[in-house]
């Protein structure tokens, strides 16, 4: 049973894992009682953030040795599903870095296990927690923009991941789509209150060439159009090592019958974002920096909820919808098709490892 400050074990103490631990500690939202990583230096660095936490090199040993309310997972993507399942089987709530899994089949297993165990499952879709994103979603829900019929989203990163596993499709599940595009898909579907997806048209690239065999390389550029029920559409593009003239370009624009609105990063920043509302040629500011704590709000909200009610939240099923959309982007990207009903489980590489 969760307490006022849930007892958490954290597996994966690299940069992102330590950042999330810092958010929990600064918010006094949880008691970090255990840390786990195969890399000793990362474990030492995380230990400085949670000095009283026990340290483990084996995840199974941490689960067997500690009385936990929840587990925070920030490991390579190939480990996510099995580690989530192991924690849920022991009755622990779970907060997992994105992506929850490499495929929709894996994601469905994890969410189903959380539902069966009646345990809270959270995924770190951090961009939902931007103040600008919250304001834009409120604006869309109010109807002030009219009927939203189109959205354009991009995430171009001038750098590539610095860990080798990101480039191994079996370990990562894919390239820039599952790393960056997952945020775009989640943000768009969340903004529009989870519309049904009719068809997907997409293309993936590697070093400027169409990527027809995804088993050979992780894509470094991708474009996709997601056709929604009722004729609406989402267009998105994402990339690693983009020649963008800045560190990154992150934008999400929504177009309605009575107005538009957007979120965009400021001067290539990974951290600072503005939100604006559009009426014809005029614009109105919805939100602007500083908004320093946004990246850690997802895990703090999860821990706060866990302290009150550790039971399953049906909203976790939306994560499967995001994974299904990614599967369909990858099928279109690999085969150059726009087959809306295609699933990655039916392609030539295994869906579940």
mmCIF file of C-alpha atoms in Angstrom:
data_model
loop_
_atom_site.group_PDB
_atom_site.id
_atom_site.type_symbol
_atom_site.label_atom_id
_atom_site.label_comp_id
_atom_site.label_asym_id
_atom_site.label_seq_id
_atom_site.Cartn_x
_atom_site.Cartn_y
_atom_site.Cartn_z
ATOM 1 C CA UNK A 1 0.000 0.000 0.000
ATOM 2 C CA UNK A 2 1.373 3.379 -0.959
ATOM 3 C CA UNK A 3 2.158 5.883 1.778
ATOM 4 C CA UNK A 4 2.160 9.658 1.750
ATOM 5 C CA UNK A 5 5.618 9.405 0.207
ATOM 6 C CA UNK A 6 5.779 6.257 -1.893
ATOM 7 C CA UNK A 7 8.883 4.107 -1.644
ATOM 8 C CA UNK A 8 10.462 3.848 -5.075
ATOM 9 C CA UNK A 9 13.178 1.808 -6.713
ATOM 10 C CA UNK A 10 14.836 3.319 -9.781
ATOM 11 C CA UNK A 11 16.435 1.192 -12.477
ATOM 12 C CA UNK A 12 18.559 3.014 -15.043
ATOM 13 C CA UNK A 13 20.581 5.865 -13.571
ATOM 14 C CA UNK A 14 21.978 7.511 -16.678
ATOM 15 C CA UNK A 15 21.349 11.157 -17.505
ATOM 16 C CA UNK A 16 17.585 10.879 -17.921
ATOM 17 C CA UNK A 17 17.210 8.589 -14.898
ATOM 18 C CA UNK A 18 19.135 10.994 -12.682
ATOM 19 C CA UNK A 19 17.115 13.922 -13.991
ATOM 20 C CA UNK A 20 13.870 12.209 -12.983
ATOM 21 C CA UNK A 21 15.285 11.303 -9.577
ATOM 22 C CA UNK A 22 16.209 14.962 -9.102
ATOM 23 C CA UNK A 23 12.640 16.009 -9.945
ATOM 24 C CA UNK A 24 11.228 13.597 -7.351
ATOM 25 C CA UNK A 25 13.683 14.720 -4.675
ATOM 26 C CA UNK A 26 13.162 18.438 -5.313
ATOM 27 C CA UNK A 27 9.376 18.014 -5.175
ATOM 28 C CA UNK A 28 9.658 15.790 -2.066
ATOM 29 C CA UNK A 29 7.227 13.510 -3.916
ATOM 30 C CA UNK A 30 8.772 10.146 -3.049
ATOM 31 C CA UNK A 31 11.344 8.303 -0.979
ATOM 32 C CA UNK A 32 14.036 6.834 -3.226
ATOM 33 C CA UNK A 33 14.964 3.640 -1.373
ATOM 34 C CA UNK A 34 16.795 1.693 -4.098
ATOM 35 C CA UNK A 35 18.894 2.349 -7.197
ATOM 36 C CA UNK A 36 19.887 -0.131 -9.876
ATOM 37 C CA UNK A 37 22.316 0.081 -12.810
ATOM 38 C CA UNK A 38 24.964 -2.088 -14.433
ATOM 39 C CA UNK A 39 27.203 0.965 -14.808
ATOM 40 C CA UNK A 40 28.971 1.674 -11.462
ATOM 41 C CA UNK A 41 29.734 5.322 -12.236
ATOM 42 C CA UNK A 42 26.091 6.094 -13.008
ATOM 43 C CA UNK A 43 25.081 4.357 -9.805
ATOM 44 C CA UNK A 44 27.512 6.458 -7.778
ATOM 45 C CA UNK A 45 26.239 9.664 -9.405
ATOM 46 C CA UNK A 46 22.627 8.704 -8.642
ATOM 47 C CA UNK A 47 23.611 7.809 -5.093
ATOM 48 C CA UNK A 48 24.660 11.406 -4.527
ATOM 49 C CA UNK A 49 21.051 12.417 -5.271
ATOM 50 C CA UNK A 50 19.540 9.783 -2.976
ATOM 51 C CA UNK A 51 22.228 9.103 -0.355
ATOM 52 C CA UNK A 52 20.183 6.642 1.690
ATOM 53 C CA UNK A 53 19.198 4.410 -1.197
ATOM 54 C CA UNK A 54 20.446 0.845 -1.476
ATOM 55 C CA UNK A 55 22.402 0.114 -4.644
ATOM 56 C CA UNK A 56 22.035 -2.901 -6.922
ATOM 57 C CA UNK A 57 23.563 -4.072 -10.181
ATOM 58 C CA UNK A 58 20.769 -6.591 -10.867
ATOM 59 C CA UNK A 59 17.127 -5.543 -11.330
ATOM 60 C CA UNK A 60 15.790 -8.892 -10.107
ATOM 61 C CA UNK A 61 17.821 -8.562 -6.919
ATOM 62 C CA UNK A 62 16.386 -5.110 -6.243
ATOM 63 C CA UNK A 63 12.832 -6.380 -6.711
ATOM 64 C CA UNK A 64 13.446 -9.365 -4.437
ATOM 65 C CA UNK A 65 15.190 -7.378 -1.695
ATOM 66 C CA UNK A 66 13.132 -4.196 -1.323
ATOM 67 C CA UNK A 67 9.616 -3.365 -0.192
ATOM 68 C CA UNK A 68 8.516 -0.930 -2.859
ATOM 69 C CA UNK A 69 5.396 0.955 -3.814
ATOM 70 C CA UNK A 70 6.637 1.680 -7.319
ATOM 71 C CA UNK A 71 9.448 1.246 -9.810
ATOM 72 C CA UNK A 72 10.895 3.916 -12.100
ATOM 73 C CA UNK A 73 12.382 2.532 -15.324
ATOM 74 C CA UNK A 74 14.917 4.483 -17.410
ATOM 75 C CA UNK A 75 16.808 1.721 -19.188
ATOM 76 C CA UNK A 76 17.318 0.925 -22.908
ATOM 77 C CA UNK A 77 14.008 0.413 -24.710
ATOM 78 C CA UNK A 78 14.460 -3.331 -25.270
ATOM 79 C CA UNK A 79 14.311 -3.841 -21.496
ATOM 80 C CA UNK A 80 11.207 -1.772 -20.816
ATOM 81 C CA UNK A 81 8.458 -4.325 -21.399
ATOM 82 C CA UNK A 82 10.042 -7.180 -19.435
ATOM 83 C CA UNK A 83 11.062 -4.909 -16.563
ATOM 84 C CA UNK A 84 7.578 -3.398 -16.401
ATOM 85 C CA UNK A 85 6.044 -6.876 -16.344
ATOM 86 C CA UNK A 86 8.408 -8.067 -13.616
ATOM 87 C CA UNK A 87 7.585 -5.064 -11.417
ATOM 88 C CA UNK A 88 3.833 -5.369 -12.005
ATOM 89 C CA UNK A 89 3.916 -9.085 -11.185
ATOM 90 C CA UNK A 90 5.236 -8.127 -7.750
ATOM 91 C CA UNK A 91 2.402 -5.644 -7.290
ATOM 92 C CA UNK A 92 4.443 -2.491 -7.864
ATOM 93 C CA UNK A 93 3.211 0.562 -9.740
ATOM 94 C CA UNK A 94 5.438 1.542 -12.669
ATOM 95 C CA UNK A 95 6.689 4.748 -14.274
ATOM 96 C CA UNK A 96 8.558 4.088 -17.519
ATOM 97 C CA UNK A 97 10.551 6.249 -19.880
ATOM 98 C CA UNK A 98 9.205 6.530 -23.386
ATOM 99 C CA UNK A 99 8.729 4.422 -25.369
ATOM 100 C CA UNK A 100 6.873 2.058 -23.078
ATOM 101 C CA UNK A 101 7.777 -0.695 -25.539
ATOM 102 C CA UNK A 102 9.225 -1.229 -29.006
ATOM 103 C CA UNK A 103 5.943 -2.348 -30.585
ATOM 104 C CA UNK A 104 2.221 -2.154 -29.959
ATOM 105 C CA UNK A 105 2.196 -5.857 -29.112
ATOM 106 C CA UNK A 106 4.690 -5.298 -26.303
ATOM 107 C CA UNK A 107 2.865 -2.185 -25.109
ATOM 108 C CA UNK A 108 -0.458 -4.031 -25.052
ATOM 109 C CA UNK A 109 1.041 -6.750 -22.866
ATOM 110 C CA UNK A 110 2.365 -4.207 -20.369
ATOM 111 C CA UNK A 111 -0.824 -2.151 -20.132
ATOM 112 C CA UNK A 112 -2.883 -5.333 -19.865
ATOM 113 C CA UNK A 113 -0.654 -6.538 -17.020
ATOM 114 C CA UNK A 114 -1.073 -3.208 -15.210
ATOM 115 C CA UNK A 115 -4.843 -3.464 -15.597
ATOM 116 C CA UNK A 116 -4.833 -7.061 -14.318
ATOM 117 C CA UNK A 117 -2.654 -6.098 -11.348
ATOM 118 C CA UNK A 118 -4.707 -2.924 -10.781
ATOM 119 C CA UNK A 119 -1.534 -0.887 -10.504
ATOM 120 C CA UNK A 120 -0.782 2.646 -11.682
ATOM 121 C CA UNK A 121 1.219 2.800 -14.913
ATOM 122 C CA UNK A 122 2.798 6.027 -16.122
ATOM 123 C CA UNK A 123 4.880 6.818 -19.205
ATOM 124 C CA UNK A 124 7.156 9.824 -19.464
ATOM 125 C CA UNK A 125 5.412 11.823 -22.196
ATOM 126 C CA UNK A 126 6.932 14.983 -20.818
ATOM 127 C CA UNK A 127 5.805 17.441 -23.515
ATOM 128 C CA UNK A 128 2.195 17.120 -22.340
ATOM 129 C CA UNK A 129 3.369 18.926 -19.222
ATOM 130 C CA UNK A 130 4.624 22.076 -20.893
ATOM 131 C CA UNK A 131 2.564 25.020 -19.710
ATOM 132 C CA UNK A 132 2.160 25.975 -23.370
ATOM 133 C CA UNK A 133 0.807 22.499 -24.182
ATOM 134 C CA UNK A 134 -1.710 22.647 -21.346
ATOM 135 C CA UNK A 135 -2.913 26.039 -22.489
ATOM 136 C CA UNK A 136 -3.215 24.879 -26.098
ATOM 137 C CA UNK A 137 -5.177 21.769 -25.129
ATOM 138 C CA UNK A 138 -7.532 23.868 -23.017
ATOM 139 C CA UNK A 139 -8.038 26.185 -25.990
ATOM 140 C CA UNK A 140 -8.847 23.298 -28.335
ATOM 141 C CA UNK A 141 -11.232 21.682 -25.835
ATOM 142 C CA UNK A 142 -13.086 24.964 -25.320
ATOM 143 C CA UNK A 143 -13.993 25.103 -29.015
ATOM 144 C CA UNK A 144 -12.515 28.567 -29.399
ATOM 145 C CA UNK A 145 -10.503 27.434 -32.430
ATOM 146 C CA UNK A 146 -13.530 25.774 -33.996
ATOM 147 C CA UNK A 147 -13.143 22.331 -35.527
ATOM 148 C CA UNK A 148 -9.486 21.278 -35.671
ATOM 149 C CA UNK A 149 -8.942 19.801 -39.116
ATOM 150 C CA UNK A 150 -5.133 19.679 -39.417
ATOM 151 C CA UNK A 151 -1.961 19.653 -37.351
ATOM 152 C CA UNK A 152 1.727 19.993 -38.262
ATOM 153 C CA UNK A 153 4.395 18.751 -35.857
ATOM 154 C CA UNK A 154 8.179 18.554 -36.158
ATOM 155 C CA UNK A 155 11.097 17.506 -33.959
ATOM 156 C CA UNK A 156 14.476 17.958 -35.626
ATOM 157 C CA UNK A 157 17.515 17.395 -33.422
ATOM 158 C CA UNK A 158 20.924 18.591 -34.592
ATOM 159 C CA UNK A 159 22.507 15.805 -32.557
ATOM 160 C CA UNK A 160 22.123 12.044 -32.464
ATOM 161 C CA UNK A 161 21.872 9.866 -29.355
ATOM 162 C CA UNK A 162 25.185 9.262 -27.604
ATOM 163 C CA UNK A 163 24.451 5.645 -26.638
ATOM 164 C CA UNK A 164 25.102 2.865 -29.168
ATOM 165 C CA UNK A 165 21.915 0.934 -28.370
ATOM 166 C CA UNK A 166 19.805 3.684 -29.963
ATOM 167 C CA UNK A 167 21.196 2.665 -33.367
ATOM 168 C CA UNK A 168 20.497 -1.051 -32.912
ATOM 169 C CA UNK A 169 16.907 -1.607 -34.094
ATOM 170 C CA UNK A 170 16.507 -4.775 -32.047
ATOM 171 C CA UNK A 171 17.446 -2.941 -28.856
ATOM 172 C CA UNK A 172 15.751 0.385 -29.591
ATOM 173 C CA UNK A 173 12.745 -0.549 -31.705
ATOM 174 C CA UNK A 174 13.694 2.026 -34.326
ATOM 175 C CA UNK A 175 15.421 5.341 -34.865
ATOM 176 C CA UNK A 176 14.217 8.930 -34.697
ATOM 177 C CA UNK A 177 10.534 7.925 -35.010
ATOM 178 C CA UNK A 178 10.438 5.917 -31.802
ATOM 179 C CA UNK A 179 12.849 8.322 -30.083
ATOM 180 C CA UNK A 180 11.427 11.724 -31.112
ATOM 181 C CA UNK A 181 8.351 11.052 -33.238
ATOM 182 C CA UNK A 182 6.725 9.215 -30.344
ATOM 183 C CA UNK A 183 6.419 12.580 -28.566
ATOM 184 C CA UNK A 184 4.796 14.149 -31.636
ATOM 185 C CA UNK A 185 2.264 11.352 -32.082
ATOM 186 C CA UNK A 186 1.387 11.362 -28.391
ATOM 187 C CA UNK A 187 1.076 15.149 -28.263
ATOM 188 C CA UNK A 188 -1.170 15.318 -31.330
ATOM 189 C CA UNK A 189 -3.506 12.491 -30.268
ATOM 190 C CA UNK A 190 -3.670 13.815 -26.692
ATOM 191 C CA UNK A 191 -4.452 17.340 -27.904
ATOM 192 C CA UNK A 192 -7.275 16.033 -30.095
ATOM 193 C CA UNK A 193 -8.704 13.726 -27.395
ATOM 194 C CA UNK A 194 -7.633 10.435 -28.960
ATOM 195 C CA UNK A 195 -9.310 10.356 -32.374
ATOM 196 C CA UNK A 196 -9.381 7.108 -34.349
ATOM 197 C CA UNK A 197 -6.710 6.650 -37.000
ATOM 198 C CA UNK A 198 -7.874 5.711 -40.488
ATOM 199 C CA UNK A 199 -4.659 5.521 -42.536
ATOM 200 C CA UNK A 200 -0.958 6.316 -42.457
ATOM 201 C CA UNK A 201 1.347 7.494 -45.269
ATOM 202 C CA UNK A 202 5.024 7.594 -44.361
ATOM 203 C CA UNK A 203 8.628 7.407 -45.487
ATOM 204 C CA UNK A 204 11.776 6.748 -43.480
ATOM 205 C CA UNK A 205 15.305 7.673 -44.530
ATOM 206 C CA UNK A 206 18.854 6.796 -43.553
ATOM 207 C CA UNK A 207 21.631 9.184 -44.558
ATOM 208 C CA UNK A 208 19.419 10.747 -47.203
ATOM 209 C CA UNK A 209 18.268 7.497 -48.813
ATOM 210 C CA UNK A 210 14.842 5.838 -48.476
ATOM 211 C CA UNK A 211 15.123 3.067 -45.911
ATOM 212 C CA UNK A 212 13.474 -0.035 -47.360
ATOM 213 C CA UNK A 213 14.960 -2.561 -44.946
ATOM 214 C CA UNK A 214 14.591 -1.446 -41.344
ATOM 215 C CA UNK A 215 16.618 -4.384 -40.048
ATOM 216 C CA UNK A 216 19.812 -2.805 -41.385
ATOM 217 C CA UNK A 217 19.663 0.725 -39.963
ATOM 218 C CA UNK A 218 17.782 2.942 -37.531
ATOM 219 C CA UNK A 219 16.145 5.742 -39.518
ATOM 220 C CA UNK A 220 17.528 9.254 -39.035
ATOM 221 C CA UNK A 221 14.737 11.143 -40.866
ATOM 222 C CA UNK A 222 11.045 10.390 -41.239
ATOM 223 C CA UNK A 223 7.890 12.029 -42.510
ATOM 224 C CA UNK A 224 4.341 10.814 -41.995
ATOM 225 C CA UNK A 225 0.741 11.809 -42.518
ATOM 226 C CA UNK A 226 -1.835 10.341 -40.165
ATOM 227 C CA UNK A 227 -5.364 10.479 -41.567
ATOM 228 C CA UNK A 228 -7.967 10.698 -38.826
ATOM 229 C CA UNK A 229 -11.645 9.882 -38.777
ATOM 230 C CA UNK A 230 -13.736 12.635 -40.312
ATOM 231 C CA UNK A 231 -11.094 13.726 -42.823
ATOM 232 C CA UNK A 232 -8.724 15.424 -40.398
ATOM 233 C CA UNK A 233 -4.985 14.888 -40.708
ATOM 234 C CA UNK A 234 -1.749 15.111 -38.752
ATOM 235 C CA UNK A 235 1.532 15.740 -40.579
ATOM 236 C CA UNK A 236 4.787 15.126 -38.766
ATOM 237 C CA UNK A 237 8.513 15.001 -39.420
ATOM 238 C CA UNK A 238 11.417 14.135 -37.161
ATOM 239 C CA UNK A 239 15.153 13.599 -37.486
ATOM 240 C CA UNK A 240 18.509 13.078 -35.857
ATOM 241 C CA UNK A 241 21.566 15.139 -36.848
ATOM 242 C CA UNK A 242 19.417 17.625 -38.755
ATOM 243 C CA UNK A 243 20.977 20.582 -40.583
ATOM 244 C CA UNK A 244 18.539 22.861 -38.796
ATOM 245 C CA UNK A 245 20.737 25.882 -38.118
ATOM 246 C CA UNK A 246 20.202 25.437 -34.377
ATOM 247 C CA UNK A 247 20.290 22.757 -31.705
ATOM 248 C CA UNK A 248 16.757 21.608 -32.392
ATOM 249 C CA UNK A 249 13.421 22.593 -33.890
ATOM 250 C CA UNK A 250 10.325 21.493 -31.971
ATOM 251 C CA UNK A 251 6.942 22.788 -33.123
ATOM 252 C CA UNK A 252 3.323 21.692 -32.944
ATOM 253 C CA UNK A 253 0.713 23.744 -34.816
ATOM 254 C CA UNK A 254 -3.028 23.121 -34.896
ATOM 255 C CA UNK A 255 -5.409 24.637 -37.438
ATOM 256 C CA UNK A 256 -9.116 25.100 -36.805
ATOM 257 C CA UNK A 257 -12.074 26.626 -38.595
ATOM 258 C CA UNK A 258 -12.013 29.692 -36.317
ATOM 259 C CA UNK A 259 -8.345 30.004 -35.445
ATOM 260 C CA UNK A 260 -5.030 28.314 -34.899
ATOM 261 C CA UNK A 261 -2.428 27.837 -32.202
ATOM 262 C CA UNK A 262 1.097 26.541 -31.827
ATOM 263 C CA UNK A 263 3.843 25.502 -29.458
ATOM 264 C CA UNK A 264 7.449 26.102 -30.480
ATOM 265 C CA UNK A 265 10.839 26.087 -28.885
ATOM 266 C CA UNK A 266 12.709 29.369 -28.512
ATOM 267 C CA UNK A 267 15.896 29.930 -30.544
ATOM 268 C CA UNK A 268 16.723 26.227 -30.769
ATOM 269 C CA UNK A 269 16.378 25.626 -27.036
ATOM 270 C CA UNK A 270 15.601 22.144 -25.729
ATOM 271 C CA UNK A 271 13.993 23.673 -22.641
ATOM 272 C CA UNK A 272 12.199 26.949 -23.445
ATOM 273 C CA UNK A 273 8.847 27.023 -25.269
ATOM 274 C CA UNK A 274 6.195 29.538 -26.180
ATOM 275 C CA UNK A 275 2.536 28.986 -26.942
ATOM 276 C CA UNK A 276 0.613 31.296 -29.267
ATOM 277 C CA UNK A 277 -2.957 31.622 -30.517
ATOM 278 C CA UNK A 278 -3.613 32.830 -34.070
ATOM 279 C CA UNK A 279 -6.520 34.758 -35.594
ATOM 280 C CA UNK A 280 -5.823 35.616 -39.203
ATOM 281 C CA UNK A 281 -2.581 37.610 -39.176
ATOM 282 C CA UNK A 282 -2.699 38.427 -35.469
ATOM 283 C CA UNK A 283 -1.266 36.374 -32.626
ATOM 284 C CA UNK A 284 -1.709 36.243 -28.880
ATOM 285 C CA UNK A 285 0.758 34.821 -26.370
ATOM 286 C CA UNK A 286 -0.583 31.858 -24.393
ATOM 287 C CA UNK A 287 2.541 30.901 -22.439
ATOM 288 C CA UNK A 288 6.227 31.778 -22.367
ATOM 289 C CA UNK A 289 9.387 30.968 -20.384
ATOM 290 C CA UNK A 290 10.331 30.463 -17.675
ATOM 291 C CA UNK A 291 8.729 27.039 -17.248
ATOM 292 C CA UNK A 292 11.741 25.285 -15.817
ATOM 293 C CA UNK A 293 10.126 22.290 -14.105
ATOM 294 C CA UNK A 294 8.087 20.932 -17.037
ATOM 295 C CA UNK A 295 10.348 17.992 -17.923
ATOM 296 C CA UNK A 296 9.914 16.446 -14.476
ATOM 297 C CA UNK A 297 6.200 17.050 -14.033
ATOM 298 C CA UNK A 298 5.099 13.717 -15.481
ATOM 299 C CA UNK A 299 6.984 11.681 -12.884
ATOM 300 C CA UNK A 300 6.064 14.028 -10.035
ATOM 301 C CA UNK A 301 2.385 13.810 -11.006
ATOM 302 C CA UNK A 302 2.653 10.014 -11.160
ATOM 303 C CA UNK A 303 4.271 9.817 -7.712
ATOM 304 C CA UNK A 304 1.704 12.226 -6.258
ATOM 305 C CA UNK A 305 -1.128 10.137 -7.667
ATOM 306 C CA UNK A 306 0.526 6.941 -6.419
ATOM 307 C CA UNK A 307 0.559 8.332 -2.889
ATOM 308 C CA UNK A 308 -3.216 8.833 -3.063
ATOM 309 C CA UNK A 309 -4.385 5.913 -5.175
ATOM 310 C CA UNK A 310 -2.094 3.204 -6.615
ATOM 311 C CA UNK A 311 -4.827 1.615 -8.732
ATOM 312 C CA UNK A 312 -4.821 1.343 -12.528
ATOM 313 C CA UNK A 313 -5.702 4.426 -14.594
ATOM 314 C CA UNK A 314 -7.570 3.493 -17.790
ATOM 315 C CA UNK A 315 -5.829 6.386 -19.546
ATOM 316 C CA UNK A 316 -2.797 4.084 -19.816
ATOM 317 C CA UNK A 317 -4.532 2.328 -22.726
ATOM 318 C CA UNK A 318 -3.859 5.461 -24.791
ATOM 319 C CA UNK A 319 -0.192 4.478 -24.786
ATOM 320 C CA UNK A 320 -1.145 1.459 -26.897
ATOM 321 C CA UNK A 321 -2.788 3.796 -29.426
ATOM 322 C CA UNK A 322 0.471 5.730 -29.702
ATOM 323 C CA UNK A 323 2.415 2.498 -30.211
ATOM 324 C CA UNK A 324 -0.052 1.329 -32.864
ATOM 325 C CA UNK A 325 0.432 4.589 -34.760
ATOM 326 C CA UNK A 326 4.221 4.124 -34.641
ATOM 327 C CA UNK A 327 3.869 0.559 -35.938
ATOM 328 C CA UNK A 328 1.890 1.868 -38.888
ATOM 329 C CA UNK A 329 4.424 4.628 -39.573
ATOM 330 C CA UNK A 330 7.157 2.012 -39.675
ATOM 331 C CA UNK A 331 5.250 -0.228 -42.060
ATOM 332 C CA UNK A 332 4.683 2.690 -44.419
ATOM 333 C CA UNK A 333 8.273 3.806 -43.993
ATOM 334 C CA UNK A 334 9.682 0.359 -44.718
ATOM 335 C CA UNK A 335 7.419 -0.534 -47.611
ATOM 336 C CA UNK A 336 6.575 2.843 -49.102
ATOM 337 C CA UNK A 337 2.850 2.174 -48.678
ATOM 338 C CA UNK A 338 -0.134 3.957 -47.198
ATOM 339 C CA UNK A 339 -1.929 0.849 -46.029
ATOM 340 C CA UNK A 340 -3.924 2.012 -43.054
ATOM 341 C CA UNK A 341 -4.617 -1.419 -41.617
ATOM 342 C CA UNK A 342 -1.033 -2.698 -41.791
ATOM 343 C CA UNK A 343 0.671 -3.701 -38.547
ATOM 344 C CA UNK A 344 4.361 -4.014 -37.842
ATOM 345 C CA UNK A 345 3.634 -7.428 -36.259
ATOM 346 C CA UNK A 346 3.004 -8.667 -39.800
ATOM 347 C CA UNK A 347 6.296 -7.462 -41.273
ATOM 348 C CA UNK A 348 9.413 -9.563 -41.811
ATOM 349 C CA UNK A 349 11.089 -8.717 -38.531
ATOM 350 C CA UNK A 350 9.807 -9.989 -35.184
ATOM 351 C CA UNK A 351 7.321 -7.834 -33.287
ATOM 352 C CA UNK A 352 8.110 -9.275 -29.840
ATOM 353 C CA UNK A 353 11.633 -10.260 -28.896
#
